[in-house]
PDB file of C-alpha atoms in Angstrom:
ATOM      1  CA  MET A   1      -7.443 -10.510  19.086  1.00  0.00           C
ATOM      2  CA  THR A   2      -7.861 -12.476  15.865  1.00  0.00           C
ATOM      3  CA  PRO A   3      -4.431 -13.765  14.729  1.00  0.00           C
ATOM      4  CA  LEU A   4      -3.054 -12.804  11.338  1.00  0.00           C
ATOM      5  CA  ASP A   5      -2.896 -15.518   8.699  1.00  0.00           C
ATOM      6  CA  PRO A   6       0.829 -15.933   7.877  1.00  0.00           C
ATOM      7  CA  ALA A   7       0.031 -16.605   4.219  1.00  0.00           C
ATOM      8  CA  SER A   8      -1.836 -13.312   3.932  1.00  0.00           C
ATOM      9  CA  ILE A   9       1.176 -11.186   4.890  1.00  0.00           C
ATOM     10  CA  ARG A  10       3.751 -12.646   2.497  1.00  0.00           C
ATOM     11  CA  LEU A  11       2.885 -10.022  -0.111  1.00  0.00           C
ATOM     12  CA  SER A  12       1.153  -6.695   0.427  1.00  0.00           C
ATOM     13  CA  VAL A  13       0.720  -3.306  -1.220  1.00  0.00           C
ATOM     14  CA  ALA A  14       1.705  -0.266   0.807  1.00  0.00           C
ATOM     15  CA  PRO A  15      -0.785   2.404   1.859  1.00  0.00           C
ATOM     16  CA  MET A  16      -0.148   5.359  -0.448  1.00  0.00           C
ATOM     17  CA  MET A  17      -1.894   8.713  -0.144  1.00  0.00           C
ATOM     18  CA  ASP A  18      -3.896   9.701  -3.230  1.00  0.00           C
ATOM     19  CA  TRP A  19      -3.150   6.340  -4.821  1.00  0.00           C
ATOM     20  CA  THR A  20      -4.490   3.259  -3.002  1.00  0.00           C
ATOM     21  CA  ASP A  21      -8.130   4.300  -3.089  1.00  0.00           C
ATOM     22  CA  VAL A  22     -11.041   1.910  -3.509  1.00  0.00           C
ATOM     23  CA  HIS A  23     -10.671   1.797  -7.328  1.00  0.00           C
ATOM     24  CA  CYS A  24      -6.947   1.098  -7.171  1.00  0.00           C
ATOM     25  CA  ARG A  25      -7.462  -1.688  -4.650  1.00  0.00           C
ATOM     26  CA  GLN A  26     -10.101  -3.355  -6.823  1.00  0.00           C
ATOM     27  CA  PHE A  27      -7.588  -3.500  -9.661  1.00  0.00           C
ATOM     28  CA  HIS A  28      -4.825  -4.728  -7.365  1.00  0.00           C
ATOM     29  CA  ARG A  29      -7.059  -7.507  -6.052  1.00  0.00           C
ATOM     30  CA  ILE A  30      -7.537  -8.810  -9.595  1.00  0.00           C
ATOM     31  CA  LEU A  31      -3.779  -8.661 -10.134  1.00  0.00           C
ATOM     32  CA  ALA A  32      -2.903 -10.282  -6.814  1.00  0.00           C
ATOM     33  CA  PRO A  33      -5.605 -12.513  -5.293  1.00  0.00           C
ATOM     34  CA  GLY A  34      -3.310 -13.465  -2.425  1.00  0.00           C
ATOM     35  CA  ALA A  35      -1.962 -10.055  -1.453  1.00  0.00           C
ATOM     36  CA  ARG A  36      -2.921  -7.993   1.583  1.00  0.00           C
ATOM     37  CA  LEU A  37      -4.175  -4.558   0.577  1.00  0.00           C
ATOM     38  CA  TYR A  38      -4.066  -1.299   2.535  1.00  0.00           C
ATOM     39  CA  THR A  39      -6.141   1.838   2.354  1.00  0.00           C
ATOM     40  CA  GLU A  40      -4.687   5.286   2.119  1.00  0.00           C
ATOM     41  CA  MET A  41      -3.903   6.730   5.536  1.00  0.00           C
ATOM     42  CA  VAL A  42      -7.047   8.139   7.159  1.00  0.00           C
ATOM     43  CA  HIS A  43      -6.859  10.297  10.268  1.00  0.00           C
ATOM     44  CA  ALA A  44      -8.782   8.986  13.254  1.00  0.00           C
ATOM     45  CA  ASN A  45     -10.781  12.222  13.449  1.00  0.00           C
ATOM     46  CA  ALA A  46     -11.897  11.787   9.849  1.00  0.00           C
ATOM     47  CA  VAL A  47     -13.127   8.266  10.555  1.00  0.00           C
ATOM     48  CA  ILE A  48     -15.109   9.493  13.556  1.00  0.00           C
ATOM     49  CA  HIS A  49     -16.556  12.682  12.098  1.00  0.00           C
ATOM     50  CA  GLY A  50     -16.144  12.421   8.308  1.00  0.00           C
ATOM     51  CA  ASP A  51     -17.921  10.787   5.391  1.00  0.00           C
ATOM     52  CA  ARG A  52     -17.397   7.104   6.142  1.00  0.00           C
ATOM     53  CA  SER A  53     -19.091   5.989   2.946  1.00  0.00           C
ATOM     54  CA  ARG A  54     -16.185   7.592   1.098  1.00  0.00           C
ATOM     55  CA  LEU A  55     -13.297   7.257   3.566  1.00  0.00           C
ATOM     56  CA  LEU A  56     -14.003   3.609   4.402  1.00  0.00           C
ATOM     57  CA  ALA A  57     -15.223   2.566   0.955  1.00  0.00           C
ATOM     58  CA  ALA A  58     -14.359  -1.008   0.034  1.00  0.00           C
ATOM     59  CA  THR A  59     -15.801  -4.038  -1.718  1.00  0.00           C
ATOM     60  CA  PRO A  60     -15.978  -7.582  -0.297  1.00  0.00           C
ATOM     61  CA  GLU A  61     -13.481  -8.769  -2.910  1.00  0.00           C
ATOM     62  CA  GLN A  62     -10.775  -6.504  -1.499  1.00  0.00           C
ATOM     63  CA  ALA A  63     -10.325  -8.578   1.678  1.00  0.00           C
ATOM     64  CA  PRO A  64      -7.931  -9.117   3.334  1.00  0.00           C
ATOM     65  CA  LEU A  65      -7.911  -5.343   3.674  1.00  0.00           C
ATOM     66  CA  ALA A  66      -6.206  -3.165   6.274  1.00  0.00           C
ATOM     67  CA  LEU A  67      -7.189   0.361   7.262  1.00  0.00           C
ATOM     68  CA  GLN A  68      -4.234   2.596   8.006  1.00  0.00           C
ATOM     69  CA  LEU A  69      -4.956   5.194  10.660  1.00  0.00           C
ATOM     70  CA  GLY A  70      -3.105   8.398  11.448  1.00  0.00           C
ATOM     71  CA  GLY A  71      -3.254  10.031  14.826  1.00  0.00           C
ATOM     72  CA  SER A  72      -1.657  10.251  18.243  1.00  0.00           C
ATOM     73  CA  GLU A  73      -4.588  10.457  20.680  1.00  0.00           C
ATOM     74  CA  PRO A  74      -5.316   7.004  22.139  1.00  0.00           C
ATOM     75  CA  ALA A  75      -9.006   7.649  22.765  1.00  0.00           C
ATOM     76  CA  LEU A  76      -9.638   8.856  19.226  1.00  0.00           C
ATOM     77  CA  LEU A  77      -7.648   6.001  17.693  1.00  0.00           C
ATOM     78  CA  ALA A  78      -9.613   3.534  19.821  1.00  0.00           C
ATOM     79  CA  GLU A  79     -12.930   4.940  18.624  1.00  0.00           C
ATOM     80  CA  ALA A  80     -11.770   4.927  14.997  1.00  0.00           C
ATOM     81  CA  SER A  81     -10.608   1.318  15.421  1.00  0.00           C
ATOM     82  CA  ARG A  82     -13.999   0.299  16.802  1.00  0.00           C
ATOM     83  CA  ILE A  83     -15.697   1.907  13.806  1.00  0.00           C
ATOM     84  CA  ALA A  84     -13.273   0.273  11.370  1.00  0.00           C
ATOM     85  CA  ALA A  85     -13.894  -3.159  12.833  1.00  0.00           C
ATOM     86  CA  GLY A  86     -17.605  -2.621  12.279  1.00  0.00           C
ATOM     87  CA  HIS A  87     -16.912  -1.899   8.611  1.00  0.00           C
ATOM     88  CA  GLY A  88     -15.237  -5.268   8.108  1.00  0.00           C
ATOM     89  CA  PHE A  89     -11.539  -4.367   7.937  1.00  0.00           C
ATOM     90  CA  ASP A  90      -9.173  -7.250   8.627  1.00  0.00           C
ATOM     91  CA  GLU A  91      -6.389  -5.177  10.188  1.00  0.00           C
ATOM     92  CA  ILE A  92      -5.920  -1.707  11.614  1.00  0.00           C
ATOM     93  CA  ASN A  93      -2.487  -0.209  11.045  1.00  0.00           C
ATOM     94  CA  LEU A  94      -1.016   2.768  12.902  1.00  0.00           C
ATOM     95  CA  ASN A  95       1.110   5.070  10.738  1.00  0.00           C
ATOM     96  CA  CYS A  96       4.467   5.792  12.411  1.00  0.00           C
ATOM     97  CA  GLY A  97       6.373   6.443   9.209  1.00  0.00           C
ATOM     98  CA  CYS A  98       4.967   9.359   7.200  1.00  0.00           C
ATOM     99  CA  PRO A  99       7.389  12.337   7.257  1.00  0.00           C
ATOM    100  CA  SER A 100       5.265  15.068   5.642  1.00  0.00           C
ATOM    101  CA  ASP A 101       5.077  18.526   7.203  1.00  0.00           C
ATOM    102  CA  ARG A 102       1.298  18.288   7.526  1.00  0.00           C
ATOM    103  CA  VAL A 103       1.553  15.015   9.395  1.00  0.00           C
ATOM    104  CA  GLN A 104       4.278  16.376  11.672  1.00  0.00           C
ATOM    105  CA  ALA A 105       2.125  19.389  12.474  1.00  0.00           C
ATOM    106  CA  GLY A 106      -0.564  16.990  13.672  1.00  0.00           C
ATOM    107  CA  ARG A 107       1.960  15.111  15.816  1.00  0.00           C
ATOM    108  CA  PHE A 108       1.595  11.777  14.101  1.00  0.00           C
ATOM    109  CA  GLY A 109       3.395   9.736  11.471  1.00  0.00           C
ATOM    110  CA  ALA A 110       7.174   9.364  11.673  1.00  0.00           C
ATOM    111  CA  CYS A 111       7.602  11.840  14.505  1.00  0.00           C
ATOM    112  CA  LEU A 112       5.870   9.291  16.773  1.00  0.00           C
ATOM    113  CA  MET A 113       9.069   7.239  16.699  1.00  0.00           C
ATOM    114  CA  ARG A 114      10.425   9.832  19.119  1.00  0.00           C
ATOM    115  CA  GLU A 115       7.543   9.056  21.507  1.00  0.00           C
ATOM    116  CA  PRO A 116       7.550   5.278  22.001  1.00  0.00           C
ATOM    117  CA  ALA A 117       5.500   5.440  25.209  1.00  0.00           C
ATOM    118  CA  LEU A 118       2.753   7.350  23.415  1.00  0.00           C
ATOM    119  CA  VAL A 119       2.796   4.826  20.564  1.00  0.00           C
ATOM    120  CA  ALA A 120       2.403   2.021  23.091  1.00  0.00           C
ATOM    121  CA  ASP A 121      -0.562   3.822  24.646  1.00  0.00           C
ATOM    122  CA  CYS A 122      -2.123   4.276  21.195  1.00  0.00           C
ATOM    123  CA  VAL A 123      -1.654   0.622  20.261  1.00  0.00           C
ATOM    124  CA  ALA A 124      -3.037  -0.558  23.600  1.00  0.00           C
ATOM    125  CA  ALA A 125      -6.131   1.621  23.179  1.00  0.00           C
ATOM    126  CA  MET A 126      -6.679   0.431  19.601  1.00  0.00           C
ATOM    127  CA  ALA A 127      -6.211  -3.222  20.533  1.00  0.00           C
ATOM    128  CA  SER A 128      -8.704  -2.933  23.386  1.00  0.00           C
ATOM    129  CA  ALA A 129     -11.347  -1.406  21.120  1.00  0.00           C
ATOM    130  CA  SER A 130     -11.879  -4.399  18.841  1.00  0.00           C
ATOM    131  CA  ALA A 131     -10.789  -7.947  18.050  1.00  0.00           C
ATOM    132  CA  VAL A 132      -9.245  -6.859  14.733  1.00  0.00           C
ATOM    133  CA  PRO A 133      -5.433  -7.178  14.713  1.00  0.00           C
ATOM    134  CA  VAL A 134      -3.602  -3.893  15.306  1.00  0.00           C
ATOM    135  CA  THR A 135      -0.268  -3.393  13.541  1.00  0.00           C
ATOM    136  CA  VAL A 136       2.364  -0.667  13.205  1.00  0.00           C
ATOM    137  CA  LYS A 137       4.177   0.663  10.137  1.00  0.00           C
ATOM    138  CA  CYS A 138       7.362   2.522  11.041  1.00  0.00           C
ATOM    139  CA  ARG A 139      10.767   3.668   9.840  1.00  0.00           C
ATOM    140  CA  LEU A 140      14.149   2.706  11.298  1.00  0.00           C
ATOM    141  CA  GLY A 141      14.385   6.034  13.046  1.00  0.00           C
ATOM    142  CA  VAL A 142      14.140   9.773  12.597  1.00  0.00           C
ATOM    143  CA  ASP A 143      16.748  12.137  11.129  1.00  0.00           C
ATOM    144  CA  GLU A 144      20.214  11.073  12.296  1.00  0.00           C
ATOM    145  CA  ASP A 145      19.072   8.239  14.558  1.00  0.00           C
ATOM    146  CA  ASP A 146      21.522   5.387  14.088  1.00  0.00           C
ATOM    147  CA  ASP A 147      20.998   3.102  17.059  1.00  0.00           C
ATOM    148  CA  TYR A 148      19.496  -0.281  16.311  1.00  0.00           C
ATOM    149  CA  ALA A 149      18.673  -0.800  19.992  1.00  0.00           C
ATOM    150  CA  VAL A 150      16.440   2.296  19.982  1.00  0.00           C
ATOM    151  CA  PHE A 151      14.572   0.963  16.945  1.00  0.00           C
ATOM    152  CA  ARG A 152      14.214  -2.486  18.512  1.00  0.00           C
ATOM    153  CA  ASP A 153      12.955  -1.003  21.779  1.00  0.00           C
ATOM    154  CA  PHE A 154      10.374   1.047  19.885  1.00  0.00           C
ATOM    155  CA  VAL A 155       9.084  -2.130  18.240  1.00  0.00           C
ATOM    156  CA  ASP A 156       9.170  -4.061  21.508  1.00  0.00           C
ATOM    157  CA  GLY A 157       7.059  -1.406  23.188  1.00  0.00           C
ATOM    158  CA  ALA A 158       4.447  -1.515  20.454  1.00  0.00           C
ATOM    159  CA  VAL A 159       4.329  -5.312  20.515  1.00  0.00           C
ATOM    160  CA  ALA A 160       4.046  -5.415  24.303  1.00  0.00           C
ATOM    161  CA  ALA A 161       1.086  -3.055  23.983  1.00  0.00           C
ATOM    162  CA  GLY A 162      -0.675  -5.375  21.552  1.00  0.00           C
ATOM    163  CA  ALA A 163       0.751  -4.896  18.029  1.00  0.00           C
ATOM    164  CA  ALA A 164       0.383  -8.140  16.094  1.00  0.00           C
ATOM    165  CA  LEU A 165       2.832  -7.269  13.320  1.00  0.00           C
ATOM    166  CA  VAL A 166       5.328  -4.604  12.359  1.00  0.00           C
ATOM    167  CA  VAL A 167       5.923  -3.282   8.853  1.00  0.00           C
ATOM    168  CA  VAL A 168       9.422  -1.825   8.613  1.00  0.00           C
ATOM    169  CA  HIS A 169      10.082   0.783   5.939  1.00  0.00           C
ATOM    170  CA  ALA A 170      13.810   0.149   6.018  1.00  0.00           C
ATOM    171  CA  ARG A 171      14.988   3.783   5.935  1.00  0.00           C
ATOM    172  CA  ASN A 172      15.161   6.640   8.358  1.00  0.00           C
ATOM    173  CA  ALA A 173      12.644   9.461   7.998  1.00  0.00           C
ATOM    174  CA  TRP A 174      14.104  12.960   7.714  1.00  0.00           C
ATOM    175  CA  LEU A 175      11.656  15.414   9.231  1.00  0.00           C
ATOM    176  CA  LYS A 176      13.463  18.497   7.956  1.00  0.00           C
ATOM    177  CA  GLY A 177      15.138  19.159   4.636  1.00  0.00           C
ATOM    178  CA  LEU A 178      13.620  16.367   2.554  1.00  0.00           C
ATOM    179  CA  SER A 179      10.270  16.184   0.796  1.00  0.00           C
ATOM    180  CA  PRO A 180       8.080  13.091   1.228  1.00  0.00           C
ATOM    181  CA  LYS A 181       9.253  11.925  -2.210  1.00  0.00           C
ATOM    182  CA  GLU A 182      12.907  12.392  -1.241  1.00  0.00           C
ATOM    183  CA  ASN A 183      12.216  10.557   2.010  1.00  0.00           C
ATOM    184  CA  ARG A 184      11.308   7.508  -0.080  1.00  0.00           C
ATOM    185  CA  GLU A 185      14.542   7.661  -2.059  1.00  0.00           C
ATOM    186  CA  VAL A 186      17.385   9.523  -0.320  1.00  0.00           C
ATOM    187  CA  PRO A 187      17.859   7.936   3.140  1.00  0.00           C
ATOM    188  CA  PRO A 188      19.837   4.724   2.628  1.00  0.00           C
ATOM    189  CA  LEU A 189      18.054   1.396   2.864  1.00  0.00           C
ATOM    190  CA  ARG A 190      19.048  -0.798   5.802  1.00  0.00           C
ATOM    191  CA  TYR A 191      17.318  -4.099   5.271  1.00  0.00           C
ATOM    192  CA  ASP A 192      19.718  -5.679   7.738  1.00  0.00           C
ATOM    193  CA  TRP A 193      17.902  -3.991  10.634  1.00  0.00           C
ATOM    194  CA  ALA A 194      14.618  -5.666   9.651  1.00  0.00           C
ATOM    195  CA  HIS A 195      16.407  -8.992   9.198  1.00  0.00           C
ATOM    196  CA  ARG A 196      18.079  -8.662  12.590  1.00  0.00           C
ATOM    197  CA  LEU A 197      14.769  -7.795  14.226  1.00  0.00           C
ATOM    198  CA  LYS A 198      13.243 -10.996  12.850  1.00  0.00           C
ATOM    199  CA  GLN A 199      16.228 -13.024  14.033  1.00  0.00           C
ATOM    200  CA  GLU A 200      15.987 -11.595  17.536  1.00  0.00           C
ATOM    201  CA  ARG A 201      12.182 -11.727  17.705  1.00  0.00           C
ATOM    202  CA  PRO A 202      11.335 -14.898  15.728  1.00  0.00           C
ATOM    203  CA  ALA A 203       7.724 -14.999  16.968  1.00  0.00           C
ATOM    204  CA  LEU A 204       7.037 -11.465  15.714  1.00  0.00           C
ATOM    205  CA  PRO A 205       5.683 -11.225  12.144  1.00  0.00           C
ATOM    206  CA  VAL A 206       7.950  -8.764  10.313  1.00  0.00           C
ATOM    207  CA  VAL A 207       7.159  -7.284   6.901  1.00  0.00           C
ATOM    208  CA  VAL A 208       9.772  -5.227   5.056  1.00  0.00           C
ATOM    209  CA  ASN A 209       9.032  -2.261   2.780  1.00  0.00           C
ATOM    210  CA  GLY A 210      11.146   0.129   0.732  1.00  0.00           C
ATOM    211  CA  GLY A 211      12.954  -0.084  -2.594  1.00  0.00           C
ATOM    212  CA  ILE A 212      11.728  -3.572  -3.517  1.00  0.00           C
ATOM    213  CA  ALA A 213      11.109  -3.497  -7.248  1.00  0.00           C
ATOM    214  CA  THR A 214      11.942  -6.917  -8.756  1.00  0.00           C
ATOM    215  CA  LEU A 215      10.891 -10.531  -8.304  1.00  0.00           C
ATOM    216  CA  ASP A 216      14.430 -11.409  -7.282  1.00  0.00           C
ATOM    217  CA  ALA A 217      14.259  -8.771  -4.551  1.00  0.00           C
ATOM    218  CA  VAL A 218      10.958 -10.193  -3.299  1.00  0.00           C
ATOM    219  CA  GLN A 219      12.454 -13.670  -3.050  1.00  0.00           C
ATOM    220  CA  ALA A 220      15.618 -12.387  -1.400  1.00  0.00           C
ATOM    221  CA  GLN A 221      13.675 -10.573   1.323  1.00  0.00           C
ATOM    222  CA  LEU A 222      11.388 -13.514   2.028  1.00  0.00           C
ATOM    223  CA  ALA A 223      14.455 -15.527   2.973  1.00  0.00           C
ATOM    224  CA  HIS A 224      14.785 -13.244   6.020  1.00  0.00           C
ATOM    225  CA  VAL A 225      11.339 -11.887   6.941  1.00  0.00           C
ATOM    226  CA  ASP A 226       7.704 -12.964   6.891  1.00  0.00           C
ATOM    227  CA  GLY A 227       6.468 -10.617   4.210  1.00  0.00           C
ATOM    228  CA  VAL A 228       7.285  -8.070   1.554  1.00  0.00           C
ATOM    229  CA  MET A 229       5.328  -4.857   1.015  1.00  0.00           C
ATOM    230  CA  LEU A 230       5.535  -3.304  -2.439  1.00  0.00           C
ATOM    231  CA  GLY A 231       4.914   0.413  -2.802  1.00  0.00           C
ATOM    232  CA  ARG A 232       5.518   2.635  -5.820  1.00  0.00           C
ATOM    233  CA  ALA A 233       6.814  -0.303  -7.861  1.00  0.00           C
ATOM    234  CA  ALA A 234       3.428  -2.038  -7.622  1.00  0.00           C
ATOM    235  CA  TYR A 235       1.652   1.141  -8.673  1.00  0.00           C
ATOM    236  CA  HIS A 236       3.852   2.222 -11.574  1.00  0.00           C
ATOM    237  CA  ASP A 237       4.370  -1.357 -12.822  1.00  0.00           C
ATOM    238  CA  PRO A 238       1.220  -3.235 -11.744  1.00  0.00           C
ATOM    239  CA  TYR A 239       2.208  -6.374 -13.621  1.00  0.00           C
ATOM    240  CA  LEU A 240       5.085  -6.770 -11.164  1.00  0.00           C
ATOM    241  CA  LEU A 241       2.484  -7.168  -8.413  1.00  0.00           C
ATOM    242  CA  HIS A 242       0.712  -9.809 -10.475  1.00  0.00           C
ATOM    243  CA  ALA A 243       3.949 -11.642 -11.223  1.00  0.00           C
ATOM    244  CA  ALA A 244       4.972 -11.617  -7.555  1.00  0.00           C
ATOM    245  CA  ASP A 245       1.610 -12.999  -6.457  1.00  0.00           C
ATOM    246  CA  ALA A 246       1.706 -15.677  -9.140  1.00  0.00           C
ATOM    247  CA  MET A 247       5.262 -16.632  -8.172  1.00  0.00           C
ATOM    248  CA  LEU A 248       4.363 -17.053  -4.515  1.00  0.00           C
ATOM    249  CA  ALA A 249       1.240 -19.057  -5.375  1.00  0.00           C
ATOM    250  CA  GLY A 250       3.012 -21.236  -7.934  1.00  0.00           C
ATOM    251  CA  ARG A 251       0.729 -20.081 -10.751  1.00  0.00           C
ATOM    252  CA  ASP A 252       1.433 -18.944 -14.289  1.00  0.00           C
ATOM    253  CA  CYS A 253       0.984 -15.261 -15.029  1.00  0.00           C
ATOM    254  CA  ARG A 254      -2.121 -14.191 -16.907  1.00  0.00           C
ATOM    255  CA  PRO A 255      -1.957 -11.881 -19.956  1.00  0.00           C
ATOM    256  CA  ARG A 256      -2.260  -8.184 -19.193  1.00  0.00           C
ATOM    257  CA  ALA A 257      -5.343  -7.674 -21.347  1.00  0.00           C
ATOM    258  CA  GLU A 258      -7.112 -10.583 -19.651  1.00  0.00           C
ATOM    259  CA  LEU A 259      -6.436  -9.104 -16.231  1.00  0.00           C
ATOM    260  CA  LEU A 260      -7.694  -5.708 -17.304  1.00  0.00           C
ATOM    261  CA  ARG A 261     -10.882  -7.107 -18.805  1.00  0.00           C
ATOM    262  CA  ALA A 262     -11.614  -8.769 -15.464  1.00  0.00           C
ATOM    263  CA  LEU A 263     -12.030  -5.238 -14.110  1.00  0.00           C
ATOM    264  CA  ARG A 264     -14.813  -4.427 -16.589  1.00  0.00           C
ATOM    265  CA  PRO A 265     -17.808  -5.373 -14.376  1.00  0.00           C
ATOM    266  CA  TYR A 266     -16.497  -3.148 -11.605  1.00  0.00           C
ATOM    267  CA  VAL A 267     -15.845  -0.255 -13.985  1.00  0.00           C
ATOM    268  CA  GLU A 268     -19.266  -0.447 -15.554  1.00  0.00           C
ATOM    269  CA  ALA A 269     -20.959  -0.636 -12.159  1.00  0.00           C
ATOM    270  CA  ARG A 270     -19.121   2.484 -11.004  1.00  0.00           C
ATOM    271  CA  LEU A 271     -19.903   4.322 -14.246  1.00  0.00           C
ATOM    272  CA  ALA A 272     -23.579   3.543 -13.678  1.00  0.00           C
ATOM    273  CA  GLU A 273     -23.257   5.184 -10.256  1.00  0.00           C
ATOM    274  CA  GLY A 274     -21.862   8.339 -11.833  1.00  0.00           C
ATOM    275  CA  VAL A 275     -18.147   7.792 -11.175  1.00  0.00           C
ATOM    276  CA  ALA A 276     -16.038   9.288 -13.962  1.00  0.00           C
ATOM    277  CA  LEU A 277     -13.860   6.819 -15.847  1.00  0.00           C
ATOM    278  CA  LYS A 278     -10.736   8.921 -15.204  1.00  0.00           C
ATOM    279  CA  HIS A 279     -10.925   8.156 -11.481  1.00  0.00           C
ATOM    280  CA  ILE A 280     -10.453   4.465 -12.248  1.00  0.00           C
ATOM    281  CA  THR A 281      -8.207   4.436 -15.303  1.00  0.00           C
ATOM    282  CA  ARG A 282      -5.530   6.562 -13.630  1.00  0.00           C
ATOM    283  CA  HIS A 283      -4.644   3.451 -11.641  1.00  0.00           C
ATOM    284  CA  ILE A 284      -4.149   1.191 -14.655  1.00  0.00           C
ATOM    285  CA  LEU A 285      -1.892   3.411 -16.774  1.00  0.00           C
ATOM    286  CA  GLY A 286       1.237   1.405 -15.909  1.00  0.00           C
ATOM    287  CA  LEU A 287      -0.158  -2.025 -16.777  1.00  0.00           C
ATOM    288  CA  PHE A 288       1.803  -2.194 -20.043  1.00  0.00           C
ATOM    289  CA  HIS A 289       4.915  -0.605 -18.536  1.00  0.00           C
ATOM    290  CA  GLY A 290       7.989  -1.560 -20.541  1.00  0.00           C
ATOM    291  CA  GLN A 291       5.915  -3.310 -23.208  1.00  0.00           C
ATOM    292  CA  PRO A 292       5.521  -2.442 -26.904  1.00  0.00           C
ATOM    293  CA  GLY A 293       2.484  -0.186 -27.123  1.00  0.00           C
ATOM    294  CA  GLY A 294       2.674   0.824 -23.493  1.00  0.00           C
ATOM    295  CA  ARG A 295       3.064   4.489 -24.280  1.00  0.00           C
ATOM    296  CA  MET A 296       0.102   4.457 -26.670  1.00  0.00           C
ATOM    297  CA  PHE A 297      -1.996   2.663 -24.034  1.00  0.00           C
ATOM    298  CA  ARG A 298      -1.281   5.422 -21.525  1.00  0.00           C
ATOM    299  CA  GLN A 299      -1.843   8.164 -24.082  1.00  0.00           C
ATOM    300  CA  ILE A 300      -5.257   6.918 -25.196  1.00  0.00           C
ATOM    301  CA  LEU A 301      -6.495   6.578 -21.626  1.00  0.00           C
ATOM    302  CA  SER A 302      -4.970   9.836 -20.406  1.00  0.00           C
ATOM    303  CA  GLU A 303      -6.436  11.851 -23.260  1.00  0.00           C
ATOM    304  CA  GLY A 304      -9.851  10.199 -23.365  1.00  0.00           C
ATOM    305  CA  ALA A 305     -10.867   9.208 -19.850  1.00  0.00           C
ATOM    306  CA  HIS A 306     -11.617  12.778 -18.738  1.00  0.00           C
ATOM    307  CA  ARG A 307     -14.425  13.137 -21.273  1.00  0.00           C
ATOM    308  CA  PRO A 308     -17.918  12.997 -19.751  1.00  0.00           C
ATOM    309  CA  ASP A 309     -19.043  10.230 -22.113  1.00  0.00           C
ATOM    310  CA  ALA A 310     -15.950   8.037 -21.646  1.00  0.00           C
ATOM    311  CA  ASP A 311     -16.828   4.392 -21.054  1.00  0.00           C
ATOM    312  CA  TRP A 312     -15.349   0.910 -21.300  1.00  0.00           C
ATOM    313  CA  ALA A 313     -15.018   1.222 -25.063  1.00  0.00           C
ATOM    314  CA  LEU A 314     -12.090   3.577 -24.467  1.00  0.00           C
ATOM    315  CA  VAL A 315     -10.275   0.881 -22.490  1.00  0.00           C
ATOM    316  CA  GLU A 316     -10.846  -1.611 -25.294  1.00  0.00           C
ATOM    317  CA  ARG A 317      -9.451   0.905 -27.762  1.00  0.00           C
ATOM    318  CA  ALA A 318      -6.329   1.268 -25.633  1.00  0.00           C
ATOM    319  CA  ILE A 319      -5.918  -2.513 -25.434  1.00  0.00           C
ATOM    320  CA  ALA A 320      -6.353  -2.843 -29.190  1.00  0.00           C
ATOM    321  CA  ALA A 321      -3.707  -0.191 -29.775  1.00  0.00           C
ATOM    322  CA  THR A 322      -1.150  -2.118 -27.725  1.00  0.00           C
ATOM    323  CA  GLU A 323      -2.001  -5.319 -29.554  1.00  0.00           C
ATOM    324  CA  GLY A 324      -1.510  -3.552 -32.882  1.00  0.00           C
ATOM    325  CA  VAL A 325       1.920  -2.275 -31.865  1.00  0.00           C
ATOM    326  CA  ARG A 326       2.987  -5.729 -30.639  1.00  0.00           C
ATOM    327  CA  SER A 327       1.848  -7.296 -33.904  1.00  0.00           C
ATOM    328  CA  ARG A 328       3.954  -4.839 -35.892  1.00  0.00           C
ATOM    329  CA  VAL A 329       6.966  -5.416 -33.659  1.00  0.00           C
ATOM    330  CA  ALA A 330       6.584  -9.195 -34.009  1.00  0.00           C
ATOM    331  CA  ALA A 331       6.356  -8.898 -37.773  1.00  0.00           C
TER     332      ALA A 331
END
């Protein structure tokens, strides 16, 4: 198995359904050249039988890029892993953290934390199918689980089976009574469990996820673990992702407009292929979050990008509007 580059796991963007698609990742790569990116979760069956040109879409610039798989059948996960390796992914991640009803019905996601032996079988099958590193993303436990030893044993089983890294979403997953959104906010964060895991298993790369939304929080976590995974914060405030990457690389931050204009060649290439502008611009709406003109930027793109003739000129108009507001505020 190819080892993971420690520098490539210091900062990553979480796999997020309906959000971290190929267009989003292209934007995130411009913002964060050093970050590890993840696809949306894709079920193993979909990889095997579905439209791979869509489900496994990526560009060379998006590397290092991980494919997150859902599933609980070792043979299917192994076949999907073999296919993914052939498509150039740098990591294959098994989802053991999603709490949605649909995922539970398929017997994968967070409910797998109750079946550590099955998870070990899945990881072993995936690891044997290709040389690409296999990793696991999990919660601390399920529902009222409150035993660190059970969590640690779950991780140990996955690592013994071949997992090269564990991403710890530092909350429990509640399988009943909470929506997926509430599951990201209501269960209390327990970063100390991830920190303790790293202390007790110093050779194991540990990445922590959940509730990290400031540069200070990124730095604080990196004092205890190998990497930090940003989720909703990176999506709703993309400049935070850029600032975190720049901080870790010792670089100055680039202006927002400059970063956005770096996306233009990609946008125009996709438009030429028939992709509607709205499918790309929905991922950049938060770029001016908290800035003068940010609301106008979002409004112009939201109202105009759905039009059939929308092109890059609309993005320039949105940028110009923010610059006009900032000039008035400065005056």
